[in-house]
Short mmCIF file of C-alpha atoms (C1' of nucleotides) in Angstrom, two decimals:
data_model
loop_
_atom_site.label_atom_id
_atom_site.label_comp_id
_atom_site.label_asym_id
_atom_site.label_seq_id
_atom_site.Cartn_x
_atom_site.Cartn_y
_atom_site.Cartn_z
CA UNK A 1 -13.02 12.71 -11.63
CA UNK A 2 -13.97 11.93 -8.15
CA UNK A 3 -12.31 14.93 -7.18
CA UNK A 4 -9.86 13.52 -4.22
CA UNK A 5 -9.83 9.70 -4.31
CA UNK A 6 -7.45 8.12 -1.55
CA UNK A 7 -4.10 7.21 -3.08
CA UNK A 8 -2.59 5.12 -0.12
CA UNK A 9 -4.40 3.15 2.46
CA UNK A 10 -3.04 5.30 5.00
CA UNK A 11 -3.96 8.60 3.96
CA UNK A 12 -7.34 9.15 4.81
CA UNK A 13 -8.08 10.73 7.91
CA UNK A 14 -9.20 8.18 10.98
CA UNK A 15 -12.32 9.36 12.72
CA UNK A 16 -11.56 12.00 15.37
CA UNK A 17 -13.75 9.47 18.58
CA UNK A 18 -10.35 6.99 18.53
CA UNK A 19 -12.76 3.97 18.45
CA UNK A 20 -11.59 0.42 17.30
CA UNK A 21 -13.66 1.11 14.50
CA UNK A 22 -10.86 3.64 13.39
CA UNK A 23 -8.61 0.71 12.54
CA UNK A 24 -8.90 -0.39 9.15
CA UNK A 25 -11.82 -3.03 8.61
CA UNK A 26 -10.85 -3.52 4.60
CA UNK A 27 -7.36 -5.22 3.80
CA UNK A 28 -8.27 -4.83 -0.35
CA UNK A 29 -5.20 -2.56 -0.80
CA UNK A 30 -2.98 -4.80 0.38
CA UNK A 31 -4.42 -7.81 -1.66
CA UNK A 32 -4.49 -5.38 -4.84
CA UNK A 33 -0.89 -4.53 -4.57
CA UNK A 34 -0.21 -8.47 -3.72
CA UNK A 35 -1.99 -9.12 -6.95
CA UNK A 36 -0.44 -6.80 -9.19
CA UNK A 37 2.85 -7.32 -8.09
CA UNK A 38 2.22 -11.33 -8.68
CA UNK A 39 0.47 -10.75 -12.09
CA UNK A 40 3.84 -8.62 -13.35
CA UNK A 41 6.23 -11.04 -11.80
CA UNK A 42 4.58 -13.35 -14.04
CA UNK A 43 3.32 -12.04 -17.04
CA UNK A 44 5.74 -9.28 -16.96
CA UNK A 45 4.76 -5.13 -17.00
CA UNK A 46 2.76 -5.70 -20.05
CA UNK A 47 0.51 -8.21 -18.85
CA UNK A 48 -0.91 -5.80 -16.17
CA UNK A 49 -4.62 -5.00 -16.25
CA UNK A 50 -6.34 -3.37 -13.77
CA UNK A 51 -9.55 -5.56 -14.52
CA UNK A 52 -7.56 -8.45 -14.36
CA UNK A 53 -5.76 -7.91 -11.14
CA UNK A 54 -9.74 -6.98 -9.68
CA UNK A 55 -10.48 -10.30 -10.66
CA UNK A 56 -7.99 -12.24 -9.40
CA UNK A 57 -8.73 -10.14 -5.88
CA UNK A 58 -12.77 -11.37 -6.38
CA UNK A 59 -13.63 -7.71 -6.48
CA UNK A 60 -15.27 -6.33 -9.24
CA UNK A 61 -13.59 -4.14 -11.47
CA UNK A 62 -14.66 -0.72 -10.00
CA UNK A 63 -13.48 -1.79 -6.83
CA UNK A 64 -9.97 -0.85 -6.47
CA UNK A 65 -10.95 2.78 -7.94
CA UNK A 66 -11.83 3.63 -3.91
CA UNK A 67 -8.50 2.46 -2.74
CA UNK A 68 -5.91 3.86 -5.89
CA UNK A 69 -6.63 6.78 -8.00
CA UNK A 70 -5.63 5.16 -11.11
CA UNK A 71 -4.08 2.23 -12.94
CA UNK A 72 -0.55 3.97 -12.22
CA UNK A 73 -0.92 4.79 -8.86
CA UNK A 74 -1.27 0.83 -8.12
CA UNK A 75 1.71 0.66 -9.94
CA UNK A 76 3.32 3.03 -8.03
CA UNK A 77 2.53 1.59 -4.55
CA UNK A 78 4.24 -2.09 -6.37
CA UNK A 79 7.69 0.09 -7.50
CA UNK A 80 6.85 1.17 -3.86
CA UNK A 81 6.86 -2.16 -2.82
CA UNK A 82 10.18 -3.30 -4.83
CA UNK A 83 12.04 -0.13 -3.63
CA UNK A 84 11.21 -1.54 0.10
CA UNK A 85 12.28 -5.02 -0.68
CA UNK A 86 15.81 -3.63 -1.95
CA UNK A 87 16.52 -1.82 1.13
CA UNK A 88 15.86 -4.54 3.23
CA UNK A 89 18.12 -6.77 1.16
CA UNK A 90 20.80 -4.17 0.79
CA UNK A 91 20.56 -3.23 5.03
CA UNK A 92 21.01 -7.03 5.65
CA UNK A 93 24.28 -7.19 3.55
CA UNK A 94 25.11 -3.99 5.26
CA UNK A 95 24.74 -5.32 8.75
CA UNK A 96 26.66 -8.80 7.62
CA UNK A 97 29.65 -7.09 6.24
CA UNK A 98 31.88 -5.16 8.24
CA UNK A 99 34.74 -4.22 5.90
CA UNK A 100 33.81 -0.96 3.92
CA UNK A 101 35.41 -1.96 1.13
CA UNK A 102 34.01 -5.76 1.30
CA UNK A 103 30.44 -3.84 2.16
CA UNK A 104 30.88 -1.77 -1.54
CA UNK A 105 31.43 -4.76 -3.02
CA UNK A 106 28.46 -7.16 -1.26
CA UNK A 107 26.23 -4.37 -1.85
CA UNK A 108 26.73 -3.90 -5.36
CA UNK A 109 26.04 -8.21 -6.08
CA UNK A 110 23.01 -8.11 -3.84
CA UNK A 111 21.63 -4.71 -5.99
CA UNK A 112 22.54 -7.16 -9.28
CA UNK A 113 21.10 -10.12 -7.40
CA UNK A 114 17.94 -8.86 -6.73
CA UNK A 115 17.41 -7.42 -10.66
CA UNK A 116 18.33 -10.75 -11.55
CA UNK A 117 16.03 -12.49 -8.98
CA UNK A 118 12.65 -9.65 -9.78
CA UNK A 119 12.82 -8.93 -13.22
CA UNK A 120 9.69 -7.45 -13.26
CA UNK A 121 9.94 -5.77 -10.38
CA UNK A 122 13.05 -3.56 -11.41
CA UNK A 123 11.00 -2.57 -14.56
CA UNK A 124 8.22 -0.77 -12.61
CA UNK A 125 10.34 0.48 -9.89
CA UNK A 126 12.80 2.08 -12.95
CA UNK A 127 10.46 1.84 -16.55
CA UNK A 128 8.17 4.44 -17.78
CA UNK A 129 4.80 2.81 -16.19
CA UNK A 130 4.96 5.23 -13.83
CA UNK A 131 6.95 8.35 -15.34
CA UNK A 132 6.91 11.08 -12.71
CA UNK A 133 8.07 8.95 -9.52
CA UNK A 134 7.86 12.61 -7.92
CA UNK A 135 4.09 12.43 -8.54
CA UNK A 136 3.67 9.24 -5.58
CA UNK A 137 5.53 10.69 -2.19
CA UNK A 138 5.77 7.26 -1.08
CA UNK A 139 7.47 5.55 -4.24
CA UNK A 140 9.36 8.51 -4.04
CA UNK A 141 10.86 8.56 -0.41
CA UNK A 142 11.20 4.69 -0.84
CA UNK A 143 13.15 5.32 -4.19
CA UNK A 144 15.74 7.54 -2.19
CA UNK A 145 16.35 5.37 0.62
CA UNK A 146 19.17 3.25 -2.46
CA UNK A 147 21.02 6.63 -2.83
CA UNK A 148 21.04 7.47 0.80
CA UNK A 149 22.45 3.66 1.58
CA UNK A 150 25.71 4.01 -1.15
CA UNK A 151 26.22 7.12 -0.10
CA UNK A 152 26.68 6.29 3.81
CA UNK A 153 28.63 3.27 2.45
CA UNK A 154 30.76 5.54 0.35
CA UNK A 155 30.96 7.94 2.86
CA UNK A 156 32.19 5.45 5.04
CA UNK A 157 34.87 4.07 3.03
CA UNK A 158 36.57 7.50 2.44
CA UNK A 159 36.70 7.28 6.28
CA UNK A 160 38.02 3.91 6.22
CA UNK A 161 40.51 5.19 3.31
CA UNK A 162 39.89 2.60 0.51
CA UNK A 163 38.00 5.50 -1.34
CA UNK A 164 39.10 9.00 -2.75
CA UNK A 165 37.90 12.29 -1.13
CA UNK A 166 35.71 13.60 -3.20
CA UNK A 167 31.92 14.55 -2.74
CA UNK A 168 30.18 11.00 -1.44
CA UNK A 169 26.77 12.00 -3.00
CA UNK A 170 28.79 12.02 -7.02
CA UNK A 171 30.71 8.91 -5.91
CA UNK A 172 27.47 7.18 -4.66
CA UNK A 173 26.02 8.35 -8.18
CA UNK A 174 28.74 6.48 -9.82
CA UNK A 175 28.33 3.30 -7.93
CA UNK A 176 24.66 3.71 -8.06
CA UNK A 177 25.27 3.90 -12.27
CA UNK A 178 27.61 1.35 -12.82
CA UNK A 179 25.37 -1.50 -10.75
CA UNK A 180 21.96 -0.25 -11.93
CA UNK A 181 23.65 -0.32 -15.43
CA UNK A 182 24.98 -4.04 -14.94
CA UNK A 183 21.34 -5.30 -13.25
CA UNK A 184 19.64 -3.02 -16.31
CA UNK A 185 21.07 -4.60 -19.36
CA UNK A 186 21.27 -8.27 -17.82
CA UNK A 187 17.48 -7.45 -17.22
CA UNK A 188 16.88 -6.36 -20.50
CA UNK A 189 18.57 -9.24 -22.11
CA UNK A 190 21.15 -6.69 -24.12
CA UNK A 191 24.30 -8.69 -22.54
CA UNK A 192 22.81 -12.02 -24.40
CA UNK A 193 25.21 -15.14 -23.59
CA UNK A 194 27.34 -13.15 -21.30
CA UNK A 195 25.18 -13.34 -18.43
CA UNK A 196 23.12 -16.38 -19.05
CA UNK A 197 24.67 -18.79 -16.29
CA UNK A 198 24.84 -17.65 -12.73
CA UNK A 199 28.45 -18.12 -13.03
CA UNK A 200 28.56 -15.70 -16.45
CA UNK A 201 26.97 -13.14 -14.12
CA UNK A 202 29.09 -13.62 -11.12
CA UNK A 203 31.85 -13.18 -12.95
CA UNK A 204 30.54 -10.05 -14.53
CA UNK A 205 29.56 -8.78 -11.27
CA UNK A 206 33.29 -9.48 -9.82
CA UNK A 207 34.48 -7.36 -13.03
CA UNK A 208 32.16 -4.53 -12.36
CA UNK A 209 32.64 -4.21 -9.12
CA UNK A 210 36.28 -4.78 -9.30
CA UNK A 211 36.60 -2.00 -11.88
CA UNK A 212 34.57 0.58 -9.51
CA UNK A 213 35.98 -0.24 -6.53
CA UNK A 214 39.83 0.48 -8.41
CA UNK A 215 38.48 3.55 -9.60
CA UNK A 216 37.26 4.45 -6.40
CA UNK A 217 40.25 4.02 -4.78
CA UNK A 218 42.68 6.75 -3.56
CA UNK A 219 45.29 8.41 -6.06
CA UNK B 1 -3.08 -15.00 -37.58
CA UNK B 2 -2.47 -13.65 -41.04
CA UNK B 3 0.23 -16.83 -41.07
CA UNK B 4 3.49 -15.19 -41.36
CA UNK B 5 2.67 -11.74 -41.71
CA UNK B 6 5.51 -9.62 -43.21
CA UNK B 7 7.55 -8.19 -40.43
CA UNK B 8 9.73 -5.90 -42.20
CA UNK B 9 9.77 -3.85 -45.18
CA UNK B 10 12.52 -5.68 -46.73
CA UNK B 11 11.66 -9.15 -45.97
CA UNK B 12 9.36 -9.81 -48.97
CA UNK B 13 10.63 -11.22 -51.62
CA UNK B 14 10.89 -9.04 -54.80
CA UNK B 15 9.26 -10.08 -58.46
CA UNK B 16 12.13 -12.35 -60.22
CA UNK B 17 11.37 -10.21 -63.23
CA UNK B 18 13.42 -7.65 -61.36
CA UNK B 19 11.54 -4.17 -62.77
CA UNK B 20 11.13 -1.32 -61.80
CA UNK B 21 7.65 -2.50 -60.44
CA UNK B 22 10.09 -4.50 -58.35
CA UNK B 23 10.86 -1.22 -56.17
CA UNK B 24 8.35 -0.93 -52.73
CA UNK B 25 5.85 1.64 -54.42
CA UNK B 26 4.46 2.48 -50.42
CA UNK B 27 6.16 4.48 -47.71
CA UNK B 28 4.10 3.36 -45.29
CA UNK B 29 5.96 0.94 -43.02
CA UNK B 30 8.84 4.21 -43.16
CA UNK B 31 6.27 6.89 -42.84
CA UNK B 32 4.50 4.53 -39.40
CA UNK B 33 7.66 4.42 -38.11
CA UNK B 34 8.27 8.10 -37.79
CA UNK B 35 5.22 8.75 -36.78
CA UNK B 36 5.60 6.43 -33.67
CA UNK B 37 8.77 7.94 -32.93
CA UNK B 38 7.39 10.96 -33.06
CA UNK B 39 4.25 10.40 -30.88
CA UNK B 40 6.76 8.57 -28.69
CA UNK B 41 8.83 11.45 -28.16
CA UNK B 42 5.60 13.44 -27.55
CA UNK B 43 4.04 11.45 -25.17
CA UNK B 44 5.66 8.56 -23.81
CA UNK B 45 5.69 4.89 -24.85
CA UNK B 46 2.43 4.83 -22.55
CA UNK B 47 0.58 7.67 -24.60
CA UNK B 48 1.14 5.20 -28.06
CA UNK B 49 -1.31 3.68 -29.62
CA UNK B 50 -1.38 1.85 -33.10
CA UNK B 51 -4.82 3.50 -34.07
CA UNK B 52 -3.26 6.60 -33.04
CA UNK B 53 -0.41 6.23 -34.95
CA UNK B 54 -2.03 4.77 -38.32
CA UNK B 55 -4.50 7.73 -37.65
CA UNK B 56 -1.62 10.29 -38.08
CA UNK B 57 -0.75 8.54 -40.99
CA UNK B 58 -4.33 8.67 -42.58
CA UNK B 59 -4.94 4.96 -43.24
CA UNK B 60 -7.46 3.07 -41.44
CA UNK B 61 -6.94 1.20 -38.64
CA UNK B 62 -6.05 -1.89 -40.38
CA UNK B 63 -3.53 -0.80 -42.34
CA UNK B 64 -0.21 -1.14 -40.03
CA UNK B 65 -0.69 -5.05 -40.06
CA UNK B 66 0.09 -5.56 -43.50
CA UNK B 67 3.54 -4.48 -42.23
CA UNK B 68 4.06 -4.91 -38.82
CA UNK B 69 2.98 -8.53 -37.18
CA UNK B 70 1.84 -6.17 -34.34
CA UNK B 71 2.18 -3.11 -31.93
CA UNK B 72 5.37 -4.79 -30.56
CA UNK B 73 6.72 -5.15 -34.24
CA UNK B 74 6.05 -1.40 -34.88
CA UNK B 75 7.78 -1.26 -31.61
CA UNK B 76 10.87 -3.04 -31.99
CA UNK B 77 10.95 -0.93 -35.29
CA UNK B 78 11.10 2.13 -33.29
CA UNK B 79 13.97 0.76 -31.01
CA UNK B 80 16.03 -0.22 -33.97
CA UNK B 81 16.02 3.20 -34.94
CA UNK B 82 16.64 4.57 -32.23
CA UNK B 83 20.29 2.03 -31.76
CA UNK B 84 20.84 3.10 -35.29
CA UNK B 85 20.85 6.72 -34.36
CA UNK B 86 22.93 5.73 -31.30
CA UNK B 87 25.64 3.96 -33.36
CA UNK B 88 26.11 7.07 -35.70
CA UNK B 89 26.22 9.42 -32.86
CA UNK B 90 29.32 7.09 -31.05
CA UNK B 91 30.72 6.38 -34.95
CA UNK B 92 30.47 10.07 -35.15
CA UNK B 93 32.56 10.86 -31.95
CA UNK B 94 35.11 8.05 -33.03
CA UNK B 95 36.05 9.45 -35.88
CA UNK B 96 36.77 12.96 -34.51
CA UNK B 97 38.56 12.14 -31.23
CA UNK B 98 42.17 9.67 -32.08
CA UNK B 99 43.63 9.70 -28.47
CA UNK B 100 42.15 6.68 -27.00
CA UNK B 101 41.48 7.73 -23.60
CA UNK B 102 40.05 10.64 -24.77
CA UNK B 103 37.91 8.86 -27.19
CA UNK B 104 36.58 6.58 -24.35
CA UNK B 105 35.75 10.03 -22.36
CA UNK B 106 33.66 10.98 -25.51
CA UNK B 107 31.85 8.03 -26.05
CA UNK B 108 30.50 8.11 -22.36
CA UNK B 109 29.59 11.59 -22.74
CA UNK B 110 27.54 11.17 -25.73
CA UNK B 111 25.65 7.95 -25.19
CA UNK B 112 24.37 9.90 -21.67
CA UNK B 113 23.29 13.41 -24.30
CA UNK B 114 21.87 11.10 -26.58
CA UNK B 115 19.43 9.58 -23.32
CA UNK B 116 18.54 13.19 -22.36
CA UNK B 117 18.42 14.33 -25.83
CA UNK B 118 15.78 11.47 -26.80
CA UNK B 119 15.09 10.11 -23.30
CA UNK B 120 11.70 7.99 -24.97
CA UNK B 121 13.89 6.67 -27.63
CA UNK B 122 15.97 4.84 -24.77
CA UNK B 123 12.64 3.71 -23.11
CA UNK B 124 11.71 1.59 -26.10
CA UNK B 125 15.18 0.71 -26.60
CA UNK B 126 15.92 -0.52 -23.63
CA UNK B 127 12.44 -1.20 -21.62
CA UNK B 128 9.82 -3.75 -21.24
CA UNK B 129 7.40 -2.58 -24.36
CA UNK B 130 9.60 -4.91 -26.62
CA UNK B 131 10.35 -7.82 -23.99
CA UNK B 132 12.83 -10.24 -25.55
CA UNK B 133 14.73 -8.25 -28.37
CA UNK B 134 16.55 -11.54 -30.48
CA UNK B 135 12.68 -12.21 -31.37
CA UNK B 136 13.00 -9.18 -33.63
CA UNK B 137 16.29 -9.85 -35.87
CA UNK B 138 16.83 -6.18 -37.21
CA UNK B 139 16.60 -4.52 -33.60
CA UNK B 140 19.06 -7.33 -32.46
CA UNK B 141 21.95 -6.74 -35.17
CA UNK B 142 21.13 -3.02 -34.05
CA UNK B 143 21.45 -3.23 -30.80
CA UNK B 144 24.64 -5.23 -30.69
CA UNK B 145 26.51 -2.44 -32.32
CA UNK B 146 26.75 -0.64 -29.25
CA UNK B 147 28.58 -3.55 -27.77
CA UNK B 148 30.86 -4.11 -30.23
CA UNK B 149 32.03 -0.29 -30.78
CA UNK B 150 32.60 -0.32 -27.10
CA UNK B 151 34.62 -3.21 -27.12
CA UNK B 152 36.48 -1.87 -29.84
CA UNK B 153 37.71 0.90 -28.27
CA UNK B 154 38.51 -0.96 -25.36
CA UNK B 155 40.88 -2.78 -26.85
CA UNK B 156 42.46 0.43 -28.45
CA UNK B 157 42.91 1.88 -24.92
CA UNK B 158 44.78 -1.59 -24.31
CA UNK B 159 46.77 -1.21 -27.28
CA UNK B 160 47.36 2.34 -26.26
CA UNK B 161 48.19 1.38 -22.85
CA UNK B 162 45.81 3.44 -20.80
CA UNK B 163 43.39 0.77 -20.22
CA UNK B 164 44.36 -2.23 -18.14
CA UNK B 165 44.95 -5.88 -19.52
CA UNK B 166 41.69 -8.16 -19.60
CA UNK B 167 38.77 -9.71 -21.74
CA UNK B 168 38.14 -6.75 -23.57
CA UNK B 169 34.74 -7.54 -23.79
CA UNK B 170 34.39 -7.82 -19.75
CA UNK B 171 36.15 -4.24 -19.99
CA UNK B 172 33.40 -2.87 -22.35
CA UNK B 173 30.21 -4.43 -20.54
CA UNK B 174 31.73 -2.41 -17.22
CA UNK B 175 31.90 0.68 -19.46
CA UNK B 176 28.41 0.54 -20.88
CA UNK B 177 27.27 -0.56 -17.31
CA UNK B 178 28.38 2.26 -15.82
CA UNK B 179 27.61 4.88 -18.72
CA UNK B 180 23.96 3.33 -19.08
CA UNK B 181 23.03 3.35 -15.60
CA UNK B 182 23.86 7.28 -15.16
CA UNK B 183 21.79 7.32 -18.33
CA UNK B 184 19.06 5.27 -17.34
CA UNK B 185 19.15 6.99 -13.55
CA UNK B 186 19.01 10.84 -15.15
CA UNK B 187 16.06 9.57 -17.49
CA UNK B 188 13.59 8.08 -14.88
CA UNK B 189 14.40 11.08 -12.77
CA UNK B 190 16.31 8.96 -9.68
CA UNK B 191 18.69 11.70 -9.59
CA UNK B 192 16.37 14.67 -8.89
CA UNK B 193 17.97 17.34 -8.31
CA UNK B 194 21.40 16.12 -9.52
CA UNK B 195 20.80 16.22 -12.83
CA UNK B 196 18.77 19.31 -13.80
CA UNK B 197 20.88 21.89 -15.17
CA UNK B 198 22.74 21.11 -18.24
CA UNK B 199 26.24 21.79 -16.42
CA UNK B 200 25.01 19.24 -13.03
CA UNK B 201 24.79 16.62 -16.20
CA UNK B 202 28.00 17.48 -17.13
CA UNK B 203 29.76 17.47 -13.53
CA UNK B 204 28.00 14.04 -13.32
CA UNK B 205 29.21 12.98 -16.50
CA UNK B 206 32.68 13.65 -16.02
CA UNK B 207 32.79 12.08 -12.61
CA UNK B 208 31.67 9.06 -13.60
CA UNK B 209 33.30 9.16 -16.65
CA UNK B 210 36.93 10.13 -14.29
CA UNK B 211 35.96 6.98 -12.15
CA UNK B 212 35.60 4.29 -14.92
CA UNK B 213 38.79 5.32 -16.56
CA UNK B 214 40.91 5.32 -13.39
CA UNK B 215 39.48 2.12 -12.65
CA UNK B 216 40.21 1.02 -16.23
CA UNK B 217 44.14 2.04 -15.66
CA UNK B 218 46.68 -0.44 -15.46
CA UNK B 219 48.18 -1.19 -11.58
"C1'" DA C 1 -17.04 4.05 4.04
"C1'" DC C 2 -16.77 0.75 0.65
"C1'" DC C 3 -18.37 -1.92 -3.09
"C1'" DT C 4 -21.37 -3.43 -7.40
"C1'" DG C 5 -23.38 -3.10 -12.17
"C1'" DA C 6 -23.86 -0.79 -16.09
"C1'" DA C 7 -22.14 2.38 -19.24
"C1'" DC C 8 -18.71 5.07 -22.41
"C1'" DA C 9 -14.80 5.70 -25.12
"C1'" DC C 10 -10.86 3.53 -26.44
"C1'" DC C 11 -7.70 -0.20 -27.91
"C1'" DG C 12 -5.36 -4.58 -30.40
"C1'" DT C 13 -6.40 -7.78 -33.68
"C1'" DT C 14 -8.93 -10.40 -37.32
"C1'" DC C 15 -11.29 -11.04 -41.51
"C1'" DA C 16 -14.07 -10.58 -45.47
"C1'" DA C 17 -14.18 -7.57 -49.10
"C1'" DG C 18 -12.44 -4.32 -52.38
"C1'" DT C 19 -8.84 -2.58 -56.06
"C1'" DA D 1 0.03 -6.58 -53.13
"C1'" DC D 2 -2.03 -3.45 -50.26
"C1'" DC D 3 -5.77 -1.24 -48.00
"C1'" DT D 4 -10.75 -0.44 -45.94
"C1'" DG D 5 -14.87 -1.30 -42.90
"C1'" DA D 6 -16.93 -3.83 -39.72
"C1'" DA D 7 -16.61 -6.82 -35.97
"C1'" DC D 8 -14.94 -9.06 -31.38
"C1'" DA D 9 -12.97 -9.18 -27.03
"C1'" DC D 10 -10.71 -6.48 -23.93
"C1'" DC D 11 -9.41 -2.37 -21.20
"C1'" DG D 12 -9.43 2.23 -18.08
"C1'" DT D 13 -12.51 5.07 -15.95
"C1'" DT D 14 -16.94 7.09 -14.29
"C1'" DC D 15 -21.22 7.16 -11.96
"C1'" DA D 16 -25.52 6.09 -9.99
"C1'" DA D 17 -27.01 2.91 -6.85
"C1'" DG D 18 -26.76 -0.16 -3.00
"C1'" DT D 19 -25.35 -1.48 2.07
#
DNA sequence: ACCTGAACACCGTTCAAGT
DNA sequence: ACCTGAACACCGTTCAAGT
């Protein structure tokens, strides 16, 4: 135990003079997370060793101990990392599509899109590697930002009228489930032949969304 | 490499004498297999541990490979049972609900209690500890159960009018997308706060549930 | 403050050897 | 056929020690 190590670069207090020397001189954290998150993308969640990812940073293997509490909270900060990818992806769909119905659609391919594009990454943002997201604040505020995105779109639609009344945050739960299912099982290979060719998947993802979007809908 | 090491209890061949000898005199592939479930269920697919396990079955170490290939064979063992479970539960539910809207309702309802009930036994089922599930035969046939009872009662609900035309199997993948993901969601906690009393689940459940069908309905 | 080197307990897997 | 005991390479984590 070494009682309080830092679990985020940015946690740590900054001495109190203000100096330059305040800013930080190390950028290991970053090239740990850049690691891991490389390492899974290729070799999958299993693959991932601590010692390995040390190496590949030419640290030694007691190294990233100063910067991450543990082997999970490294994992956490790359779930972090997905979580923040997402958003981005899903904002920039939400900024290109005007139409709230169109932007409930676009935003549930992109979520499928992105599974389908970072395999690996939806496994640690979503798999047991790191079971208590609640236990890393910063997975865990990154985590809500998907929920608090449908929602507004949702919420937005009813406005619009192309969705039900109805509480948004249940109806973003529901649109949340039926995409995360989609981009789960594709991920986890349990839709075998029916989503092997881009066009299999588009075509699922038309059918999903099609079927949401209908039950969505008013009346 | 032990060659082709035996990957399943059944997959030896017997004596051609066919006596009684013939019968598997060991429970131990059976009696590993619970015991990972169980230390599963206790601590996570992260707290498991072949030693551990063959340990709490009081053989050495060394034991387990005579039956499994490896810790993903034991693995993909574990998953297997778990689908197996799953199918009787939905079989179950099939049996005692005839209307076929109501039966759909049911089905959803108890593939999310059987997640919360067993929440590890959908983490090996469904997460990255057994990567690609056709390389493990039994787990496959298992898994593809789910699938097919779906489909099934999709195309009941067509015959019975309450579900719209379509490939039925299109129709089921949209109905185990959207049941999994609320089931997937409520398991890796994404829904804090949502889902913690039994009767949030339930409001959940039926929302979702209310959503898929009406955008199942014909028109 | 940040990193190294050595150490400890644990793990997956193999293999000769037993019955 | 089925299991044990010992061995190997690897891992997560800790800790004294360096700068």
């Amino acid at each position: 135990m070494r009682g309080e190590a830092r679990r985020e670069s940015g946690e740590h207090s900054p001495p109190a003079d203000g100096s330059a020397r305040s800013r930080r001189s190390s950028r290991l954290p970053q090239q740990l997370v850049a690691a891991a998150a490389a390492l899974i993308a290729k070799k999958g969640p299993q693959g991932f060793s601590l010692r390995e990812v040390a190496r590949r940073a030419h640290v030694s293997q007691a190294a990233p101990y100063w910067h991450f509490a543990d082997r999970e909270a490294l994992l956490a900060a790359v779930a972090e990392q997905g979580f923040l990818e997402l958003a981005a992806e899903l904002t920039q769909v939400w900024t290109e599509e005007a139409d709230p119905r169109g932007r409930l659609q676009a935003l549930g391919a992109a979520y499928v899109r992105f599974a389908l594009r970072q395999p690996s990454y939806l496994r640690v943002m979503f798999g047991p590697e790191v079971p208590v997201k609640t236990d890393h604040p910063a997975l865990h505020r990154a985590s809500r930002k998907t929920l608090i995105l449908l929602t507004a779109a949702i919420a937005d639609a009813q406005l619009g009228g192309v969705v039900r009344a109805g509480d948004p945050d249940e109806l973003a739960i529901a649109t949340w489930s039926i995409v995360h299912g989609l981009a789960a099982l594709l991920v986890d290979g349990q839709l075998q032949g029916k989503g092997a060719t881009p066009d299999q998947v588009e075509t699922l993802v038309a059918t999903v969304t099609g079927t949401l979007l209908s039950g969505l809908a008013p009346r």
